[in-house]
Coordinates of C-alpha atoms in Angstrom, one line a residue:
X1 CA -48.9 66.2 145.4
X2 CA -50.6 63.3 147.1
X3 CA -50.9 59.5 146.8
X4 CA -54.3 58.3 148.3
X5 CA -53.1 54.7 148.5
X6 CA -50.0 55.6 150.3
X7 CA -51.9 57.9 152.7
X8 CA -54.3 55.0 153.5
X9 CA -51.4 52.6 154.0
X10 CA -49.7 55.1 156.4
X11 CA -52.9 55.4 158.4
X12 CA -53.4 51.6 158.5
X13 CA -49.8 51.0 159.5
X14 CA -50.5 52.6 162.9
X15 CA -53.4 50.3 163.6
X16 CA -53.3 46.9 165.3
X17 CA -53.5 43.8 162.9
X18 CA -57.2 43.2 163.6
X19 CA -58.3 46.8 163.0
X20 CA -56.1 46.9 159.9
X21 CA -57.7 43.8 158.5
X22 CA -61.2 45.1 159.2
X23 CA -60.4 48.4 157.4
X24 CA -58.9 46.6 154.4
X25 CA -62.0 44.4 154.2
X26 CA -64.3 47.4 154.2
X27 CA -62.1 49.1 151.6
X28 CA -62.1 46.0 149.4
X29 CA -65.9 45.9 149.4
X30 CA -66.0 49.4 147.9
X31 CA -62.8 49.5 145.8
X32 CA -61.0 46.3 145.3
X33 CA -58.2 47.8 143.2
X34 CA -57.5 50.5 145.9
X35 CA -57.4 47.8 148.6
X36 CA -55.0 45.7 146.6
X37 CA -52.7 48.7 146.2
X38 CA -52.8 49.5 149.9
X39 CA -52.0 45.9 150.8
X40 CA -48.9 46.0 148.5
X41 CA -47.8 49.3 150.0
X42 CA -48.2 47.9 153.5
X43 CA -46.1 44.9 152.7
X44 CA -43.3 47.1 151.4
X45 CA -43.4 50.0 153.8
X46 CA -40.7 48.6 156.0
X47 CA -38.3 48.3 153.1
X48 CA -35.8 51.2 153.1
X49 CA -35.1 51.7 149.4
X50 CA -35.5 50.3 146.0
X51 CA -32.5 50.4 143.6
X52 CA -29.4 51.6 145.2
X53 CA -29.8 49.9 148.6
X54 CA -31.7 46.7 147.8
X55 CA -30.7 43.6 149.8
X56 CA -28.4 41.1 148.1
X57 CA -30.1 38.4 146.0
X58 CA -28.9 34.9 146.7
X59 CA -25.3 33.9 146.7
X60 CA -22.6 36.2 145.4
X61 CA -21.6 35.3 141.8
X62 CA -18.0 34.0 141.7
X63 CA -15.9 36.4 139.6
X64 CA -15.4 35.0 136.1
X65 CA -12.0 35.2 134.4
X66 CA -13.3 37.1 131.4
X67 CA -16.4 38.9 130.3
X68 CA -16.4 39.5 126.5
X69 CA -13.1 41.3 125.8
X70 CA -12.5 42.3 129.4
X71 CA -10.3 40.4 131.8
X72 CA -11.6 40.5 135.4
X73 CA -9.1 41.8 137.9
X74 CA -11.3 42.0 141.1
X75 CA -14.6 43.1 142.6
X76 CA -15.2 46.7 143.2
X77 CA -18.7 46.4 144.8
X78 CA -21.8 44.3 145.1
X79 CA -25.4 45.1 145.6
X80 CA -28.9 43.6 145.2
X81 CA -29.0 44.1 141.5
X82 CA -25.6 43.1 140.5
X83 CA -21.8 43.3 140.8
X84 CA -19.2 45.9 139.7
X85 CA -15.9 44.4 138.6
X86 CA -12.5 46.0 138.0
X87 CA -11.5 44.8 134.6
X88 CA -8.9 45.4 131.9
X89 CA -10.0 46.0 128.4
X90 CA -7.9 44.3 125.7
X91 CA -8.0 47.1 123.1
X92 CA -7.5 49.9 123.8
X93 CA -5.8 48.6 126.9
X94 CA -7.3 50.3 129.9
X95 CA -8.9 49.6 133.2
X96 CA -12.7 49.8 133.4
X97 CA -15.5 49.3 135.9
X98 CA -17.6 46.5 134.5
X99 CA -21.2 46.4 135.9
X100 CA -23.0 43.1 135.6
X101 CA -26.7 42.7 136.5
X102 CA -27.2 39.3 138.1
X103 CA -31.0 39.5 138.5
X104 CA -31.7 40.6 134.9
X105 CA -32.1 37.1 133.5
X106 CA -35.2 36.5 135.6
X107 CA -36.4 40.0 136.2
X108 CA -37.6 41.9 133.2
X109 CA -37.9 45.1 135.2
X110 CA -34.2 44.9 136.3
X111 CA -33.2 44.4 132.7
X112 CA -35.2 47.4 131.5
X113 CA -33.8 49.5 134.3
X114 CA -30.3 48.4 133.3
X115 CA -30.9 49.4 129.7
X116 CA -32.2 52.8 130.8
X117 CA -29.0 53.3 132.8
X118 CA -26.9 52.5 129.7
X119 CA -29.0 54.9 127.6
X120 CA -28.8 57.6 130.2
X121 CA -25.0 57.4 130.5
X122 CA -24.5 57.3 126.8
X123 CA -26.1 60.7 126.3
X124 CA -24.1 62.3 129.2
X125 CA -20.7 63.9 128.3
X126 CA -19.4 65.9 131.2
X127 CA -16.2 65.9 133.3
X128 CA -18.3 65.4 136.4
X129 CA -20.0 62.2 135.2
X130 CA -18.4 58.8 134.6
X131 CA -18.5 57.9 130.9
X132 CA -19.8 54.7 129.4
X133 CA -17.6 52.9 126.9
X134 CA -19.7 49.9 125.9
X135 CA -22.7 47.8 126.7
X136 CA -23.5 44.2 125.9
X137 CA -24.5 40.8 127.3
X138 CA -22.5 37.6 127.8
X139 CA -22.9 34.1 129.2
X140 CA -21.9 34.3 132.8
X141 CA -22.3 31.4 135.3
X142 CA -24.7 29.6 133.0
X143 CA -26.9 32.6 132.4
X144 CA -26.8 35.3 129.8
X145 CA -26.4 38.6 131.7
X146 CA -26.1 42.2 130.5
X147 CA -23.0 44.2 131.4
X148 CA -21.9 47.8 131.1
X149 CA -18.3 48.9 130.7
X150 CA -17.7 52.3 132.3
X151 CA -14.9 54.6 133.1
X152 CA -13.0 53.5 136.1
X153 CA -12.6 56.5 138.5
X154 CA -9.7 56.1 140.9
X155 CA -10.4 57.9 144.2
X156 CA -12.5 57.8 147.4
X157 CA -16.2 58.7 147.6
X158 CA -17.2 62.2 148.4
X159 CA -17.2 62.0 152.2
X160 CA -14.1 59.9 152.2
X161 CA -12.3 62.6 150.2
X162 CA -13.6 65.3 152.7
X163 CA -12.4 63.3 155.7
X164 CA -9.0 62.4 154.2
X165 CA -8.1 65.6 152.3
X166 CA -9.6 67.9 154.8
X167 CA -10.4 70.7 152.3
X168 CA -11.2 74.2 153.7
X169 CA -14.6 75.8 153.4
X170 CA -13.9 77.4 150.0
X171 CA -12.6 74.1 148.6
X172 CA -15.7 72.3 149.9
X173 CA -18.0 74.9 148.3
X174 CA -16.1 74.5 145.0
X175 CA -16.7 70.7 145.2
X176 CA -20.4 71.3 145.6
X177 CA -20.5 73.8 142.7
X178 CA -18.8 71.2 140.4
X179 CA -21.3 68.6 141.5
X180 CA -24.2 70.9 140.9
X181 CA -23.0 71.7 137.4
X182 CA -22.7 68.0 136.6
X183 CA -26.2 67.3 137.8
X184 CA -27.5 70.2 135.8
X185 CA -25.9 68.8 132.7
X186 CA -27.8 65.5 133.3
X187 CA -31.0 67.4 133.8
X188 CA -30.4 69.3 130.5
X189 CA -30.3 65.9 128.8
X190 CA -33.6 65.0 130.5
X191 CA -32.1 62.6 133.0
X192 CA -33.1 62.8 136.7
X193 CA -30.7 60.8 138.8
X194 CA -33.0 60.2 141.8
X195 CA -30.3 58.5 144.0
X196 CA -27.7 61.1 144.5
X197 CA -25.6 60.4 147.6
X198 CA -21.9 60.6 148.6
X199 CA -21.4 56.9 147.9
X200 CA -22.4 57.5 144.2
X201 CA -19.9 60.3 143.9
X202 CA -16.2 59.6 143.6
X203 CA -13.4 62.3 143.7
X204 CA -10.6 61.7 141.3
X205 CA -6.9 62.6 141.7
X206 CA -7.5 66.1 140.4
X207 CA -10.3 66.8 142.9
X208 CA -13.1 66.5 140.3
X209 CA -16.2 64.9 141.7
X210 CA -17.6 62.2 139.3
X211 CA -21.2 61.0 139.5
X212 CA -21.9 57.2 139.1
X213 CA -24.9 54.8 139.1
X214 CA -27.8 56.0 137.1
X215 CA -29.6 52.7 137.7
X216 CA -32.8 54.3 138.9
X217 CA -32.7 57.4 136.7
X218 CA -35.8 58.8 135.0
X219 CA -35.9 60.3 131.5
X220 CA -37.9 63.4 131.9
X221 CA -38.3 64.4 128.3
X222 CA -39.6 61.0 127.1
X223 CA -41.6 60.4 130.3
X224 CA -39.9 57.0 130.7
X225 CA -39.5 55.8 134.3
X226 CA -38.9 52.4 135.7
X227 CA -41.1 53.1 138.7
X228 CA -44.5 51.8 139.7
X229 CA -47.0 54.0 141.4
X230 CA -46.3 54.0 145.1
X231 CA -42.8 52.6 144.6
X232 CA -40.0 54.2 146.6
X233 CA -36.8 54.9 144.8
X234 CA -33.6 56.2 146.3
X235 CA -31.7 56.0 149.6
X236 CA -33.1 57.0 153.0
X237 CA -31.5 60.1 154.3
X238 CA -31.1 61.6 150.8
X239 CA -34.5 61.1 149.3
X240 CA -36.8 64.1 148.8
X241 CA -40.2 64.1 150.6
X242 CA -42.0 63.4 147.4
X243 CA -39.8 60.4 146.8
X244 CA -40.5 59.2 150.4
X245 CA -44.2 59.6 149.7
X246 CA -44.1 57.1 146.8
X247 CA -44.1 59.8 144.1
X248 CA -40.7 59.0 142.6
X249 CA -42.2 58.7 139.1
X250 CA -43.1 62.4 139.4
X251 CA -39.7 63.4 140.7
X252 CA -38.2 66.3 138.6
X253 CA -35.0 68.3 138.8
X254 CA -36.0 69.7 142.2
X255 CA -35.9 66.2 143.8
X256 CA -32.2 66.0 142.8
X257 CA -31.8 69.6 144.2
X258 CA -33.1 68.3 147.5
X259 CA -30.5 65.5 147.5
X260 CA -27.8 68.0 146.6
X261 CA -28.9 70.1 149.6
X262 CA -28.5 67.0 151.9
X263 CA -25.1 66.3 150.4
X264 CA -24.1 70.0 150.9
X265 CA -25.3 69.9 154.5
X266 CA -23.2 66.7 155.1
X267 CA -20.1 68.0 153.3
X268 CA -20.1 71.3 155.2
X269 CA -21.1 70.1 158.7
X270 CA -20.1 66.5 158.7
X271 CA -23.6 65.3 159.6
X272 CA -27.0 64.7 157.9
X273 CA -29.9 67.1 158.3
X274 CA -31.9 64.1 159.7
X275 CA -29.1 62.0 161.3
X276 CA -31.4 59.1 162.4
X277 CA -33.2 58.7 159.1
X278 CA -30.8 56.0 157.8
X279 CA -31.8 53.6 160.6
X280 CA -35.5 54.4 160.4
X281 CA -38.2 52.5 158.6
X282 CA -39.7 54.1 155.5
X283 CA -42.9 55.1 157.4
X284 CA -40.8 56.6 160.3
X285 CA -38.7 58.5 157.8
X286 CA -41.7 59.9 156.0
X287 CA -43.4 60.9 159.2
X288 CA -40.2 62.6 160.4
X289 CA -39.7 64.6 157.3
X290 CA -43.3 65.7 157.1
X291 CA -43.6 66.7 160.7
X292 CA -40.3 68.5 161.3
X293 CA -37.8 70.8 159.6
X294 CA -34.1 69.8 159.6
X295 CA -31.8 71.5 162.2
X296 CA -30.4 74.7 160.7
X297 CA -27.0 74.3 159.3
X298 CA -25.6 77.1 161.4
X299 CA -26.7 75.2 164.6
X300 CA -24.5 72.3 163.5
X301 CA -21.6 74.7 162.9
X302 CA -21.8 78.4 163.9
X303 CA -19.2 79.2 161.2
X304 CA -21.8 78.3 158.6
X305 CA -24.4 80.8 159.7
X306 CA -25.5 83.5 157.2
X307 CA -25.7 83.1 153.4
X308 CA -24.3 79.5 153.3
X309 CA -27.0 78.4 155.7
X310 CA -29.7 80.2 153.8
X311 CA -28.6 78.6 150.5
X312 CA -28.5 75.0 151.9
X313 CA -31.7 75.3 153.8
X314 CA -33.5 76.6 150.7
X315 CA -32.3 73.5 148.8
X316 CA -33.7 71.4 151.6
X317 CA -37.2 72.9 151.6
X318 CA -39.9 70.2 152.0
X319 CA -42.1 71.9 149.4
X320 CA -40.5 71.6 145.9
X321 CA -41.9 75.0 145.0
X322 CA -39.7 76.6 147.7
X323 CA -36.5 75.0 146.5
X324 CA -34.2 76.1 143.7
X325 CA -35.8 75.2 140.5
X326 CA -32.5 73.8 139.1
X327 CA -29.1 72.6 140.1
X328 CA -27.6 75.4 138.2
X329 CA -29.5 78.0 140.3
X330 CA -28.1 76.3 143.4
X331 CA -24.6 76.4 142.0
X332 CA -25.0 80.1 141.1
X333 CA -26.0 81.0 144.6
X334 CA -23.0 79.1 146.1
X335 CA -20.7 81.0 143.8
X336 CA -22.3 84.2 145.0
X337 CA -21.5 83.2 148.6
X338 CA -17.8 82.7 147.5
X339 CA -17.8 86.1 145.8
X340 CA -19.6 87.8 148.6
X341 CA -22.4 88.8 146.2
X342 CA -26.1 89.0 147.3
X343 CA -27.7 85.6 147.0
X344 CA -31.0 85.1 145.4
X345 CA -32.3 83.1 148.4
X346 CA -32.5 86.2 150.6
X347 CA -34.5 89.4 150.1
X348 CA -32.3 92.3 148.8
X349 CA -32.7 94.7 151.7
X350 CA -30.6 97.9 151.6
X351 CA -28.5 96.9 154.6
X352 CA -27.9 93.4 153.3
X353 CA -26.8 94.8 149.9
X354 CA -24.4 97.2 151.7
X355 CA -22.9 94.4 153.8
X356 CA -22.3 92.3 150.7
X357 CA -20.7 95.3 148.9
X358 CA -18.5 95.9 152.0
X359 CA -17.3 92.3 152.0
X360 CA -16.4 92.5 148.3
X361 CA -14.6 95.9 148.6
X362 CA -13.0 95.8 152.0
X363 CA -10.0 98.0 151.1
X364 CA -12.2 100.6 149.4
X365 CA -14.7 100.6 152.2
X366 CA -11.9 100.8 154.8
X367 CA -10.3 103.8 153.0
X368 CA -13.7 105.5 152.7
X369 CA -14.3 104.9 156.4
X370 CA -11.0 106.4 157.3
X371 CA -11.6 109.5 155.1
X372 CA -15.1 109.8 156.7
X373 CA -13.6 109.6 160.2
X374 CA -11.0 112.2 159.3
X375 CA -13.6 114.5 157.9
X376 CA -15.7 114.0 161.0
X377 CA -12.7 114.7 163.2
X378 CA -11.9 117.8 161.2
X379 CA -15.5 119.0 161.5
X380 CA -15.5 118.3 165.2
X381 CA -12.2 120.3 165.7
X382 CA -13.4 123.1 163.5
X383 CA -16.7 123.2 165.4
X384 CA -14.9 123.3 168.7
X385 CA -12.7 126.2 167.6
X386 CA -15.7 128.0 166.2
X387 CA -17.6 127.6 169.5
X388 CA -14.6 128.7 171.5
X389 CA -14.1 131.8 169.3
X390 CA -17.8 132.7 169.6
X391 CA -17.6 132.3 173.4
X392 CA -14.5 134.5 173.5
X393 CA -16.2 137.1 171.3
X394 CA -19.2 137.1 173.6
X395 CA -16.9 137.5 176.6
X396 CA -14.9 140.4 175.0
X397 CA -18.1 142.1 174.1
X398 CA -19.5 141.7 177.6
X399 CA -16.2 143.1 179.0
X400 CA -16.3 146.1 176.6
X401 CA -19.9 146.8 177.5
X402 CA -19.0 146.7 181.2
X403 CA -16.0 149.1 180.6
X404 CA -18.3 151.5 178.6
X405 CA -20.9 151.4 181.4
X406 CA -18.2 152.2 184.0
X407 CA -16.8 155.0 181.8
X408 CA -20.3 156.5 181.3
X409 CA -21.0 156.3 185.1
X410 CA -17.7 158.0 186.0
X411 CA -18.3 160.7 183.4
X412 CA -21.8 161.3 184.7
X413 CA -20.5 161.6 188.3
X414 CA -17.8 164.1 187.3
X415 CA -20.3 166.1 185.3
X416 CA -22.7 166.2 188.1
X417 CA -20.0 167.4 190.5
X418 CA -19.4 170.6 188.5
X419 CA -20.5 173.6 190.8
X420 CA -21.9 175.4 187.9
X421 CA -24.2 172.6 187.2

């Protein structure tokens, strides 16, 4: 996949201002629309993300006492698009996370994206995805703003849980499997998240990861997407190369698989595959991802070498065709790692298949090895006895031959001494 306008913008970004202006003028003379697209991309290339990490807009809105039938208890988080409040619903009485879009009153695109998020969440019923209870709009601070009442998940984000709970390797792999299954459910409903990251994943008291924030999701089946050509959607460090290249509108399930690979790398090793990407500009991040492969997982932690490393690095392939084609396929291979089964990401050579069998059936293989060693020892002892017996037989035969020769010699001498002969 390629984006000519983005490619041109990346090339012009490296030029000095005068040369850049000259190239833009020449481009405008032959293709004014293309030149205009390149100018817009140049202006936005230094922005890190659109959606999940946008800068705050204006002054923070003071928390209202109530929104519809929800009493506001406090603020859970705030971003460029809006604010998430902790609220208590009147009936049934329960705590909810109430998301209000502040910019929607004067930004039709933000309002449309908010409606897409509500629709996306409404069709997702999975224990790994936070549920939506209700959506509406209310007069807030003199403006009519849309809101979304969602399930309030108590617990830290994914990396906070890993740091505080300190799960072992098997438990971390189980977390990743649950996360992949939830993402696959969303994909089955035609929803591509496009902004998967640990901050958008909370872990509840039962250890179940819960995915939040479908604000920049894409509906694959309907072809709906709140993304302009060349617009970058996601969060640096977790975005697939195609998203970094301004092709977020074309992102499919494999883009989320890439983000899951980044999350798996971070959960297992404690660091990102490209640690300096979060502090880079968009153009630097795109150049880095295109020019270099991430450091192998096993180099970050030698204990992760082998099948785990192979699975994670396949999910992180720069070429979408080389990644897992679904989040379920990634989950299946992680389960194979846990069960010591051959993974699909590695060629099934005879030696590899034997080592996986040996890992799964250690007692049986150990018993078979002991029997084999006993048989080899018995054969060796029997062979030693047989060789010794053969040698003794040859020695006895040689002695008998010598005795017979002596006897024949003496007999000949005595016979020859006879006077009559």
